PDB file of C-alpha atoms and ligand atoms in Angstrom:
ATOM      1  CA  MET L  86       0.000   0.000   0.000  1.00 64.00           C
ATOM      2  CA  ASP L  87       1.371   3.454  -0.726  1.00 94.00           C
ATOM      3  CA  LEU L  88       1.831   6.039   1.976  1.00 96.00           C
ATOM      4  CA  VAL L  89      -1.299   8.006   1.117  1.00 97.00           C
ATOM      5  CA  ASN L  90      -3.503   4.908   1.358  1.00 97.00           C
ATOM      6  CA  LYS L  91      -1.806   3.877   4.598  1.00 97.00           C
ATOM      7  CA  ILE L  92      -2.430   7.323   6.098  1.00 98.00           C
ATOM      8  CA  ASN L  93      -6.082   7.236   5.039  1.00 98.00           C
ATOM      9  CA  GLU L  94      -6.469   3.753   6.514  1.00 97.00           C
ATOM     10  CA  LEU L  95      -4.962   4.834   9.860  1.00 98.00           C
ATOM     11  CA  LYS L  96      -7.110   7.957   9.917  1.00 98.00           C
ATOM     12  CA  LYS L  97     -10.271   5.869   9.652  1.00 97.00           C
ATOM     13  CA  GLN L  98      -9.100   3.301  12.206  1.00 98.00           C
ATOM     14  CA  LYS L  99      -8.193   5.932  14.770  1.00 98.00           C
ATOM     15  CA  ASN L 100     -10.914   8.518  14.134  1.00 98.00           C
ATOM     16  CA  ALA L 101      -8.253  11.071  13.274  1.00 98.00           C
ATOM     17  CA  ILE L 102      -8.302  14.132  11.061  1.00 98.00           C
ATOM     18  CA  ILE L 103      -5.452  15.910   9.363  1.00 98.00           C
ATOM     19  CA  MET L 104      -5.314  19.688   9.296  1.00 98.00           C
ATOM     20  CA  ALA L 105      -2.781  21.554   7.184  1.00 98.00           C
ATOM     21  CA  HIS L 106      -1.735  25.160   6.816  1.00 98.00           C
ATOM     22  CA  TYR L 107      -1.458  26.670   3.336  1.00 98.00           C
ATOM     23  CA  TYR L 108       2.327  26.717   3.756  1.00 98.00           C
ATOM     24  CA  GLN L 109       2.602  22.930   3.826  1.00 98.00           C
ATOM     25  CA  ASP L 110       4.045  20.934   0.930  1.00 97.00           C
ATOM     26  CA  ALA L 111       1.493  20.145  -1.787  1.00 98.00           C
ATOM     27  CA  ALA L 112       1.472  16.417  -0.903  1.00 97.00           C
ATOM     28  CA  ILE L 113       0.447  17.207   2.682  1.00 98.00           C
ATOM     29  CA  GLN L 114      -2.205  19.727   1.632  1.00 98.00           C
ATOM     30  CA  ASP L 115      -3.638  17.094  -0.700  1.00 97.00           C
ATOM     31  CA  ILE L 116      -4.099  14.412   2.011  1.00 97.00           C
ATOM     32  CA  ALA L 117      -5.442  16.856   4.619  1.00 98.00           C
ATOM     33  CA  ASP L 118      -9.122  16.924   5.626  1.00 98.00           C
ATOM     34  CA  TYR L 119      -8.868  20.658   6.205  1.00 98.00           C
ATOM     35  CA  VAL L 120      -6.457  23.132   4.634  1.00 98.00           C
ATOM     36  CA  GLY L 121      -6.627  26.685   5.870  1.00 98.00           C
ATOM     37  CA  ASP L 122      -5.057  29.740   7.427  1.00 98.00           C
ATOM     38  CA  SER L 123      -4.209  30.107  11.125  1.00 97.00           C
ATOM     39  CA  LEU L 124      -7.719  31.280  12.010  1.00 97.00           C
ATOM     40  CA  ALA L 125      -9.510  28.463  10.196  1.00 97.00           C
ATOM     41  CA  LEU L 126      -7.210  25.866  11.781  1.00 97.00           C
ATOM     42  CA  ALA L 127      -8.101  27.160  15.258  1.00 97.00           C
ATOM     43  CA  GLN L 128     -11.816  27.262  14.399  1.00 97.00           C
ATOM     44  CA  TRP L 129     -11.783  23.690  13.065  1.00 97.00           C
ATOM     45  CA  ALA L 130      -9.738  22.424  16.010  1.00 97.00           C
ATOM     46  CA  ALA L 131     -12.291  23.911  18.412  1.00 96.00           C
ATOM     47  CA  LYS L 132     -15.207  22.071  16.869  1.00 95.00           C
ATOM     48  CA  THR L 133     -13.951  18.779  15.456  1.00 96.00           C
ATOM     49  CA  GLU L 134     -15.533  15.543  16.693  1.00 96.00           C
ATOM     50  CA  ALA L 135     -12.420  13.510  15.853  1.00 98.00           C
ATOM     51  CA  ALA L 136     -10.425  11.854  18.657  1.00 98.00           C
ATOM     52  CA  ILE L 137      -7.052  12.765  17.147  1.00 98.00           C
ATOM     53  CA  ILE L 138      -5.940  15.923  15.355  1.00 98.00           C
ATOM     54  CA  VAL L 139      -2.775  15.756  13.263  1.00 98.00           C
ATOM     55  CA  MET L 140      -1.711  19.378  12.940  1.00 98.00           C
ATOM     56  CA  CYS L 141       0.486  19.867   9.886  1.00 98.00           C
ATOM     57  CA  GLY L 142       1.849  23.323  10.399  1.00 98.00           C
ATOM     58  CA  VAL L 143       4.083  24.631  13.142  1.00 98.00           C
ATOM     59  CA  HIS L 144       4.146  24.101  16.877  1.00 98.00           C
ATOM     60  CA  PHE L 145       2.019  27.071  17.966  1.00 98.00           C
ATOM     61  CA  MET L 146      -0.800  25.754  15.740  1.00 98.00           C
ATOM     62  CA  GLY L 147      -0.670  22.397  17.534  1.00 98.00           C
ATOM     63  CA  GLU L 148      -0.597  24.190  20.876  1.00 98.00           C
ATOM     64  CA  THR L 149      -3.610  26.321  19.961  1.00 98.00           C
ATOM     65  CA  ALA L 150      -5.511  23.184  18.898  1.00 98.00           C
ATOM     66  CA  LYS L 151      -4.605  21.431  22.161  1.00 98.00           C
ATOM     67  CA  ILE L 152      -5.632  24.438  24.267  1.00 98.00           C
ATOM     68  CA  LEU L 153      -8.992  24.570  22.475  1.00 97.00           C
ATOM     69  CA  SER L 154      -9.556  20.801  22.559  1.00 97.00           C
ATOM     70  CA  PRO L 155      -7.695  19.544  25.646  1.00 97.00           C
ATOM     71  CA  GLN L 156      -9.538  16.207  25.653  1.00 96.00           C
ATOM     72  CA  LYS L 157      -8.231  15.371  22.187  1.00 97.00           C
ATOM     73  CA  ARG L 158      -4.877  13.938  21.235  1.00 98.00           C
ATOM     74  CA  VAL L 159      -3.046  16.549  19.156  1.00 98.00           C
ATOM     75  CA  LEU L 160      -0.149  15.189  17.123  1.00 98.00           C
ATOM     76  CA  VAL L 161       2.488  17.035  15.109  1.00 98.00           C
ATOM     77  CA  PRO L 162       4.650  15.345  12.489  1.00 98.00           C
ATOM     78  CA  ASP L 163       7.854  17.067  13.656  1.00 98.00           C
ATOM     79  CA  THR L 164       8.372  18.814  17.001  1.00 98.00           C
ATOM     80  CA  ALA L 165      11.222  20.862  15.509  1.00 98.00           C
ATOM     81  CA  ALA L 166       8.672  22.754  13.365  1.00 98.00           C
ATOM     82  CA  GLY L 167       8.813  25.983  15.340  1.00 98.00           C
ATOM     83  CA  CYS L 168       8.335  29.598  14.270  1.00 98.00           C
ATOM     84  CA  SER L 169      10.898  32.411  14.259  1.00 97.00           C
ATOM     85  CA  LEU L 170       8.147  34.917  15.012  1.00 97.00           C
ATOM     86  CA  ALA L 171       6.977  33.032  18.110  1.00 98.00           C
ATOM     87  CA  ASP L 172      10.646  32.627  19.113  1.00 98.00           C
ATOM     88  CA  SER L 173      11.156  36.393  18.840  1.00 98.00           C
ATOM     89  CA  CYS L 174       8.889  36.881  21.859  1.00 98.00           C
ATOM     90  CA  PRO L 175      10.052  35.019  24.995  1.00 98.00           C
ATOM     91  CA  ALA L 176       7.289  35.056  27.637  1.00 98.00           C
ATOM     92  CA  ASP L 177       9.447  36.476  30.453  1.00 98.00           C
ATOM     93  CA  GLU L 178      10.603  39.411  28.302  1.00 98.00           C
ATOM     94  CA  PHE L 179       7.062  40.032  27.075  1.00 98.00           C
ATOM     95  CA  ALA L 180       5.829  40.043  30.701  1.00 98.00           C
ATOM     96  CA  ALA L 181       8.420  42.729  31.544  1.00 98.00           C
ATOM     97  CA  PHE L 182       7.328  44.744  28.461  1.00 98.00           C
ATOM     98  CA  ILE L 183       3.703  44.585  29.628  1.00 98.00           C
ATOM     99  CA  LYS L 184       4.790  45.807  33.078  1.00 98.00           C
ATOM    100  CA  GLU L 185       6.519  48.794  31.475  1.00 98.00           C
ATOM    101  CA  HIS L 186       3.185  49.741  29.834  1.00 98.00           C
ATOM    102  CA  PRO L 187       0.559  49.548  32.574  1.00 97.00           C
ATOM    103  CA  ASN L 188      -3.144  49.816  31.679  1.00 97.00           C
ATOM    104  CA  HIS L 189      -2.583  48.654  28.109  1.00 98.00           C
ATOM    105  CA  THR L 190      -4.750  45.997  26.475  1.00 98.00           C
ATOM    106  CA  VAL L 191      -2.469  43.218  25.255  1.00 98.00           C
ATOM    107  CA  ILE L 192      -3.203  41.958  21.746  1.00 98.00           C
ATOM    108  CA  SER L 193      -1.081  39.054  20.535  1.00 98.00           C
ATOM    109  CA  TYR L 194      -0.770  37.478  17.156  1.00 96.00           C
ATOM    110  CA  VAL L 195      -1.555  33.757  17.186  1.00 98.00           C
ATOM    111  CA  ASN L 196       2.100  33.094  16.237  1.00 98.00           C
ATOM    112  CA  THR L 197       3.111  32.954  19.901  1.00 98.00           C
ATOM    113  CA  THR L 198       3.756  30.323  22.544  1.00 98.00           C
ATOM    114  CA  ALA L 199       1.010  29.308  24.965  1.00 98.00           C
ATOM    115  CA  ALA L 200       2.941  31.156  27.705  1.00 98.00           C
ATOM    116  CA  VAL L 201       2.686  34.440  25.753  1.00 98.00           C
ATOM    117  CA  LYS L 202      -0.999  33.838  25.045  1.00 98.00           C
ATOM    118  CA  ALA L 203      -1.483  33.399  28.798  1.00 98.00           C
ATOM    119  CA  LEU L 204      -0.290  37.034  29.201  1.00 98.00           C
ATOM    120  CA  THR L 205      -2.649  38.281  26.504  1.00 98.00           C
ATOM    121  CA  ASP L 206      -6.127  39.862  26.523  1.00 98.00           C
ATOM    122  CA  VAL L 207      -7.079  38.919  22.992  1.00 98.00           C
ATOM    123  CA  VAL L 208      -5.388  36.828  20.327  1.00 98.00           C
ATOM    124  CA  VAL L 209      -5.613  37.766  16.638  1.00 98.00           C
ATOM    125  CA  THR L 210      -4.563  36.255  13.317  1.00 98.00           C
ATOM    126  CA  SER L 211      -3.746  38.145  10.160  1.00 97.00           C
ATOM    127  CA  THR L 212      -7.319  37.504   8.947  1.00 97.00           C
ATOM    128  CA  ASN L 213      -9.042  39.218  11.867  1.00 97.00           C
ATOM    129  CA  ALA L 214      -6.349  41.512  13.367  1.00 98.00           C
ATOM    130  CA  LYS L 215      -7.736  44.767  11.974  1.00 98.00           C
ATOM    131  CA  ALA L 216     -11.374  43.912  12.773  1.00 97.00           C
ATOM    132  CA  ILE L 217     -10.481  42.965  16.362  1.00 98.00           C
ATOM    133  CA  VAL L 218      -8.292  46.036  16.906  1.00 98.00           C
ATOM    134  CA  ASP L 219     -11.199  48.120  15.549  1.00 98.00           C
ATOM    135  CA  THR L 220     -13.416  46.892  18.408  1.00 97.00           C
ATOM    136  CA  PHE L 221     -11.331  49.064  20.784  1.00 98.00           C
ATOM    137  CA  GLU L 222     -11.727  52.844  21.163  1.00 97.00           C
ATOM    138  CA  PRO L 223      -9.473  54.702  18.646  1.00 95.00           C
ATOM    139  CA  ASP L 224      -7.271  56.081  21.450  1.00 95.00           C
ATOM    140  CA  ALA L 225      -7.261  52.930  23.632  1.00 98.00           C
ATOM    141  CA  PRO L 226      -3.762  52.087  24.882  1.00 98.00           C
ATOM    142  CA  ILE L 227      -2.781  48.804  23.252  1.00 98.00           C
ATOM    143  CA  ILE L 228       0.316  46.631  23.196  1.00 98.00           C
ATOM    144  CA  PHE L 229       0.544  44.617  19.975  1.00 98.00           C
ATOM    145  CA  GLY L 230       2.978  41.737  19.648  1.00 97.00           C
ATOM    146  CA  PRO L 231       5.045  40.065  18.495  1.00 98.00           C
ATOM    147  CA  ASP L 232       5.059  40.988  14.776  1.00 98.00           C
ATOM    148  CA  HIS L 233       6.120  44.600  14.324  1.00 98.00           C
ATOM    149  CA  ASN L 234       5.375  44.507  10.581  1.00 98.00           C
ATOM    150  CA  LEU L 235       1.763  43.430  11.128  1.00 98.00           C
ATOM    151  CA  GLY L 236       1.431  45.866  14.063  1.00 98.00           C
ATOM    152  CA  ASN L 237       2.886  48.679  11.995  1.00 98.00           C
ATOM    153  CA  TYR L 238       0.529  47.878   9.104  1.00 98.00           C
ATOM    154  CA  ILE L 239      -2.487  47.989  11.431  1.00 98.00           C
ATOM    155  CA  ASN L 240      -1.273  51.251  12.958  1.00 98.00           C
ATOM    156  CA  GLU L 241      -1.003  52.665   9.397  1.00 97.00           C
ATOM    157  CA  VAL L 242      -4.476  51.610   8.254  1.00 97.00           C
ATOM    158  CA  THR L 243      -6.256  52.535  11.484  1.00 96.00           C
ATOM    159  CA  GLY L 244      -4.277  55.666  12.440  1.00 97.00           C
ATOM    160  CA  ARG L 245      -3.509  54.141  15.854  1.00 98.00           C
ATOM    161  CA  LYS L 246      -0.366  54.285  17.888  1.00 98.00           C
ATOM    162  CA  MET L 247      -0.284  50.780  19.346  1.00 98.00           C
ATOM    163  CA  VAL L 248       2.929  49.991  21.203  1.00 98.00           C
ATOM    164  CA  LEU L 249       4.702  47.307  19.180  1.00 98.00           C
ATOM    165  CA  TRP L 250       6.867  44.402  20.257  1.00 98.00           C
ATOM    166  CA  ASN L 251       9.847  44.197  17.923  1.00 98.00           C
ATOM    167  CA  GLY L 252       9.456  40.662  16.548  1.00 98.00           C
ATOM    168  CA  ALA L 253       9.406  39.386  12.981  1.00 97.00           C
ATOM    169  CA  CYS L 254       9.096  36.336  10.760  1.00 98.00           C
ATOM    170  CA  HIS L 255      12.395  35.539   9.041  1.00 96.00           C
ATOM    171  CA  VAL L 256      10.582  34.249   5.938  1.00 96.00           C
ATOM    172  CA  HIS L 257       8.478  37.345   5.285  1.00 97.00           C
ATOM    173  CA  GLU L 258      11.342  39.692   6.171  1.00 96.00           C
ATOM    174  CA  LYS L 259      13.273  38.147   3.282  1.00 95.00           C
ATOM    175  CA  PHE L 260      11.078  39.781   0.646  1.00 96.00           C
ATOM    176  CA  ALA L 261      12.845  42.867  -0.666  1.00 93.00           C
ATOM    177  CA  ALA L 262      11.352  46.005  -2.230  1.00 95.00           C
ATOM    178  CA  ASP L 263      13.966  46.276  -5.019  1.00 94.00           C
ATOM    179  CA  LYS L 264      13.425  42.682  -6.168  1.00 93.00           C
ATOM    180  CA  LEU L 265       9.638  43.192  -6.066  1.00 95.00           C
ATOM    181  CA  LYS L 266       9.918  46.423  -8.067  1.00 96.00           C
ATOM    182  CA  ALA L 267      11.844  44.590 -10.785  1.00 95.00           C
ATOM    183  CA  LEU L 268       9.203  41.840 -10.893  1.00 95.00           C
ATOM    184  CA  LYS L 269       6.419  44.424 -11.150  1.00 97.00           C
ATOM    185  CA  GLU L 270       8.181  45.941 -14.164  1.00 97.00           C
ATOM    186  CA  GLN L 271       8.310  42.502 -15.763  1.00 97.00           C
ATOM    187  CA  TYR L 272       4.586  41.832 -15.088  1.00 98.00           C
ATOM    188  CA  PRO L 273       2.937  45.293 -14.992  1.00 98.00           C
ATOM    189  CA  ASP L 274      -0.575  43.809 -15.317  1.00 98.00           C
ATOM    190  CA  ALA L 275      -0.196  41.524 -12.270  1.00 98.00           C
ATOM    191  CA  PRO L 276      -1.604  42.813  -8.964  1.00 98.00           C
ATOM    192  CA  VAL L 277       0.790  42.298  -6.040  1.00 98.00           C
ATOM    193  CA  LEU L 278      -0.772  40.299  -3.187  1.00 98.00           C
ATOM    194  CA  THR L 279       1.196  40.578   0.039  1.00 98.00           C
ATOM    195  CA  HIS L 280       1.058  39.119   3.537  1.00 98.00           C
ATOM    196  CA  PRO L 281       1.149  41.791   6.294  1.00 98.00           C
ATOM    197  CA  GLU L 282       4.140  40.070   7.960  1.00 98.00           C
ATOM    198  CA  CYS L 283       6.230  41.670   5.165  1.00 98.00           C
ATOM    199  CA  LYS L 284       8.226  44.880   5.658  1.00 97.00           C
ATOM    200  CA  GLN L 285       6.571  48.252   5.116  1.00 97.00           C
ATOM    201  CA  SER L 286       8.678  48.942   1.987  1.00 97.00           C
ATOM    202  CA  VAL L 287       7.204  45.771   0.434  1.00 97.00           C
ATOM    203  CA  VAL L 288       3.664  46.434   1.675  1.00 98.00           C
ATOM    204  CA  GLU L 289       3.811  49.899   0.055  1.00 98.00           C
ATOM    205  CA  LEU L 290       4.372  48.321  -3.378  1.00 98.00           C
ATOM    206  CA  SER L 291       1.340  46.065  -3.018  1.00 98.00           C
ATOM    207  CA  ASP L 292      -2.162  46.181  -4.464  1.00 98.00           C
ATOM    208  CA  PHE L 293      -3.630  44.008  -1.727  1.00 98.00           C
ATOM    209  CA  VAL L 294      -2.438  43.149   1.785  1.00 98.00           C
ATOM    210  CA  GLY L 295      -4.005  40.278   3.695  1.00 98.00           C
ATOM    211  CA  SER L 296      -3.739  36.850   5.278  1.00 98.00           C
ATOM    212  CA  THR L 297      -3.197  33.711   3.234  1.00 98.00           C
ATOM    213  CA  GLN L 298      -6.966  33.138   3.123  1.00 98.00           C
ATOM    214  CA  ALA L 299      -7.622  36.755   2.120  1.00 98.00           C
ATOM    215  CA  ILE L 300      -4.990  36.541  -0.638  1.00 98.00           C
ATOM    216  CA  LEU L 301      -6.632  33.380  -1.954  1.00 98.00           C
ATOM    217  CA  ASN L 302     -10.067  35.028  -1.895  1.00 98.00           C
ATOM    218  CA  TYR L 303      -8.764  38.153  -3.626  1.00 98.00           C
ATOM    219  CA  ALA L 304      -7.241  36.113  -6.463  1.00 98.00           C
ATOM    220  CA  GLY L 305     -10.599  34.366  -6.973  1.00 98.00           C
ATOM    221  CA  LYS L 306     -12.618  37.558  -7.164  1.00 98.00           C
ATOM    222  CA  SER L 307     -10.204  39.666  -9.207  1.00 98.00           C
ATOM    223  CA  ASP L 308     -10.520  39.925 -12.991  1.00 98.00           C
ATOM    224  CA  ALA L 309      -6.730  39.916 -13.353  1.00 98.00           C
ATOM    225  CA  LYS L 310      -5.198  36.978 -15.183  1.00 98.00           C
ATOM    226  CA  ARG L 311      -1.958  36.828 -13.219  1.00 98.00           C
ATOM    227  CA  PHE L 312      -0.714  37.822  -9.777  1.00 98.00           C
ATOM    228  CA  ILE L 313       2.547  38.357  -7.935  1.00 98.00           C
ATOM    229  CA  VAL L 314       2.325  36.558  -4.589  1.00 98.00           C
ATOM    230  CA  VAL L 315       4.409  37.847  -1.680  1.00 98.00           C
ATOM    231  CA  THR L 316       4.169  35.243   1.042  1.00 97.00           C
ATOM    232  CA  GLU L 317       5.420  31.717   1.727  1.00 97.00           C
ATOM    233  CA  SER L 318       5.173  29.888  -1.594  1.00 96.00           C
ATOM    234  CA  GLY L 319       3.095  26.960  -0.239  1.00 97.00           C
ATOM    235  CA  ILE L 320      -0.023  29.050  -0.845  1.00 98.00           C
ATOM    236  CA  LEU L 321       0.614  28.884  -4.608  1.00 97.00           C
ATOM    237  CA  HIS L 322      -0.416  25.223  -4.637  1.00 98.00           C
ATOM    238  CA  LYS L 323      -3.928  26.025  -3.435  1.00 98.00           C
ATOM    239  CA  MET L 324      -4.156  29.100  -5.696  1.00 98.00           C
ATOM    240  CA  ARG L 325      -3.247  27.047  -8.782  1.00 98.00           C
ATOM    241  CA  GLN L 326      -5.632  24.257  -7.749  1.00 98.00           C
ATOM    242  CA  GLN L 327      -8.547  26.625  -7.199  1.00 98.00           C
ATOM    243  CA  TYR L 328      -7.901  28.955 -10.124  1.00 98.00           C
ATOM    244  CA  PRO L 329      -6.136  26.884 -12.817  1.00 98.00           C
ATOM    245  CA  GLU L 330      -6.928  29.492 -15.485  1.00 98.00           C
ATOM    246  CA  LYS L 331      -4.877  32.135 -13.632  1.00 98.00           C
ATOM    247  CA  GLU L 332      -1.116  32.524 -13.279  1.00 98.00           C
ATOM    248  CA  PHE L 333       0.612  32.971  -9.923  1.00 98.00           C
ATOM    249  CA  ILE L 334       4.136  34.294  -9.754  1.00 97.00           C
ATOM    250  CA  PRO L 335       6.037  33.892  -6.473  1.00 96.00           C
ATOM    251  CA  ALA L 336       8.039  36.934  -5.365  1.00 95.00           C
ATOM    252  CA  PRO L 337      11.746  36.126  -4.967  1.00 87.00           C
ATOM    253  CA  SER L 338      13.551  36.428  -1.668  1.00 85.00           C
ATOM    254  CA  VAL L 339      16.367  38.881  -0.990  1.00 85.00           C
ATOM    255  CA  ASP L 340      18.984  36.149  -1.429  1.00 81.00           C
ATOM    256  CA  GLY L 341      17.758  35.536  -4.985  1.00 74.00           C
ATOM    257  CA  ALA L 342      15.846  32.278  -4.371  1.00 74.00           C
ATOM    258  CA  ALA L 343      12.949  32.081  -6.847  1.00 73.00           C
ATOM    259  CA  CYS L 344      10.464  31.590  -4.038  1.00 79.00           C
ATOM    260  CA  ASN L 345      10.404  31.802  -0.297  1.00 90.00           C
ATOM    261  CA  GLU L 346       9.755  28.739   1.865  1.00 94.00           C
ATOM    262  CA  CYS L 347       9.411  28.460   5.645  1.00 96.00           C
ATOM    263  CA  ASN L 348      12.033  25.930   6.701  1.00 96.00           C
ATOM    264  CA  TYR L 349       9.931  25.071   9.770  1.00 98.00           C
ATOM    265  CA  MET L 350       6.709  24.428   7.866  1.00 98.00           C
ATOM    266  CA  ARG L 351       8.595  22.317   5.343  1.00 97.00           C
ATOM    267  CA  LEU L 352       9.981  19.934   7.992  1.00 98.00           C
ATOM    268  CA  ASN L 353       6.698  18.037   7.785  1.00 98.00           C
ATOM    269  CA  THR L 354       6.623  15.178   5.275  1.00 98.00           C
ATOM    270  CA  LEU L 355       4.109  12.489   4.343  1.00 98.00           C
ATOM    271  CA  GLN L 356       6.323   9.882   6.009  1.00 98.00           C
ATOM    272  CA  LYS L 357       6.308  11.879   9.271  1.00 98.00           C
ATOM    273  CA  VAL L 358       2.530  12.282   9.063  1.00 98.00           C
ATOM    274  CA  TYR L 359       2.218   8.524   8.725  1.00 98.00           C
ATOM    275  CA  ASP L 360       4.681   7.831  11.553  1.00 98.00           C
ATOM    276  CA  CYS L 361       2.996  10.212  13.990  1.00 98.00           C
ATOM    277  CA  LEU L 362      -0.421   8.710  13.267  1.00 98.00           C
ATOM    278  CA  LEU L 363       0.912   5.174  13.647  1.00 98.00           C
ATOM    279  CA  ASN L 364       2.753   5.873  16.912  1.00 98.00           C
ATOM    280  CA  GLU L 365       0.347   8.550  18.177  1.00 98.00           C
ATOM    281  CA  SER L 366       3.465  10.560  18.875  1.00 98.00           C
ATOM    282  CA  PRO L 367       4.833  13.228  19.093  1.00 98.00           C
ATOM    283  CA  GLN L 368       1.925  14.650  21.029  1.00 98.00           C
ATOM    284  CA  VAL L 369       1.476  18.335  21.864  1.00 98.00           C
ATOM    285  CA  LEU L 370       1.064  18.871  25.596  1.00 98.00           C
ATOM    286  CA  VAL L 371       0.421  22.211  27.277  1.00 98.00           C
ATOM    287  CA  ASP L 372       0.857  22.886  30.988  1.00 98.00           C
ATOM    288  CA  GLU L 373      -2.642  22.960  32.480  1.00 97.00           C
ATOM    289  CA  ALA L 374      -2.271  26.238  34.379  1.00 98.00           C
ATOM    290  CA  VAL L 375      -0.871  27.959  31.278  1.00 98.00           C
ATOM    291  CA  ALA L 376      -3.617  26.463  29.094  1.00 98.00           C
ATOM    292  CA  GLN L 377      -6.330  27.716  31.461  1.00 98.00           C
ATOM    293  CA  GLN L 378      -5.074  31.290  30.989  1.00 98.00           C
ATOM    294  CA  ALA L 379      -4.210  30.969  27.310  1.00 98.00           C
ATOM    295  CA  VAL L 380      -7.629  29.652  26.313  1.00 98.00           C
ATOM    296  CA  LYS L 381      -9.370  32.895  27.372  1.00 98.00           C
ATOM    297  CA  PRO L 382      -7.842  35.253  24.749  1.00 98.00           C
ATOM    298  CA  ILE L 383      -8.164  32.557  22.068  1.00 98.00           C
ATOM    299  CA  LEU L 384     -11.873  32.066  22.823  1.00 98.00           C
ATOM    300  CA  ARG L 385     -12.308  35.829  22.835  1.00 98.00           C
ATOM    301  CA  MET L 386     -10.821  35.918  19.336  1.00 98.00           C
ATOM    302  CA  LEU L 387     -13.109  33.124  18.131  1.00 97.00           C
ATOM    303  CA  GLU L 388     -16.104  34.939  19.587  1.00 97.00           C
ATOM    304  CA  LEU L 389     -15.113  38.200  17.887  1.00 97.00           C
ATOM    305  CA  SER L 390     -14.572  36.376  14.569  1.00 95.00           C
ATOM    306  CA  LYS L 391     -18.062  34.839  14.255  1.00 90.00           C
TER     307      LYS L 391
HETATM  308  P1  13P F 763      -2.068  33.284   8.206  1.00 75.01           P
HETATM  309  O1  13P F 763      -2.329  31.826   8.254  1.00 75.01           O
HETATM  310  O2  13P F 763      -2.914  34.001   9.208  1.00 75.01           O
HETATM  311  O3  13P F 763      -2.180  33.867   6.864  1.00 75.01           O
HETATM  312  O4  13P F 763      -0.554  33.522   8.710  1.00 75.01           O
HETATM  313  C1  13P F 763       0.533  33.071   8.045  1.00 75.01           C
HETATM  314  C2  13P F 763       1.615  32.542   8.900  1.00 75.01           C
HETATM  315  O5  13P F 763       2.694  33.042   8.952  1.00 75.01           O
HETATM  316  C3  13P F 763       1.366  31.334   9.631  1.00 75.01           C
HETATM  317  O6  13P F 763       2.515  30.982  10.241  1.00 75.01           O
HETATM  318 FE1  SF4 F 764       6.518  31.405  11.602  1.00 75.01          FE
HETATM  319 FE2  SF4 F 764       7.144  32.826   9.468  1.00 75.01          FE
HETATM  320 FE3  SF4 F 764       7.173  30.198   9.299  1.00 75.01          FE
HETATM  321 FE4  SF4 F 764       4.815  31.527   9.541  1.00 75.01          FE
HETATM  322  S1  SF4 F 764       6.252  31.611   7.821  1.00 75.01           S
HETATM  323  S2  SF4 F 764       5.472  29.697  10.652  1.00 75.01           S
HETATM  324  S3  SF4 F 764       5.450  33.227  10.842  1.00 75.01           S
HETATM  325  S4  SF4 F 764       8.513  31.437  10.600  1.00 75.01           S
END
């Protein structure tokens, strides 16, 4: 039996489902029961009836699923699949930062550890960040972390002055304005679709800025025939599957690579998905006291995103 059949067989036997982020390899997206952005993965994890969730993404996504569904077994194919953005915000340093800014509401991007979420008032993803920030008074004192590019973008579009934690994603920071400008000259008819984790100089050259899901939706609705895509290149698989008549051009990274991949996301392989289902390991476990705090801002986000 090939690996795909073996995975499907195990899934049935064990009442398991596979969830995958848009940044996963095509083969993993194609065997997943659900493929989505960070928000959709959290929403599905909160309501699935399955006994086992295999979270094909990075560690914070598994943690979020476990916090939302503590009675379920949450498996990840590779525990080394971390996130540079989550790593850029150690919980003890973030706690000190919060102390330095008393009376501020703490808004954290979902790309954080459970310990950082436990210090947070409301979690956001790139899909709902602006809408959730908009629920606060225009002059409300807010700390936004850890992604300073996303925070800066929201400050720009809302006219706010949120205090930003200085964290970033190493993948999105690798997109460079000069390389994008050259690509735009080559394809002047192609709208530029950009993830808000990119630098301001890149965002400024873009026709649309949004989450992976929003980028996908935009490409579907637009009359344009081709698009320049400025985010992790895994999303191109879904774009080409959904809109085969359109052309999607990945923006190059600053080091000249034709497209930009997240080395953490790409640690997951079909073989590791099979192994983790077979062995029911590695499992994601979250300290109970931390989980009890962290679940509150995640549930608040889900409530505000209905
Ligand atoms: P979204 O899934 O919200 O688009 O975020 C992308 C990302 O960097 C996930 O790690
Ligand atoms: Fe983290 Fe960036 Fe990879 Fe997303 S693309 S998982 S933010 S390192």
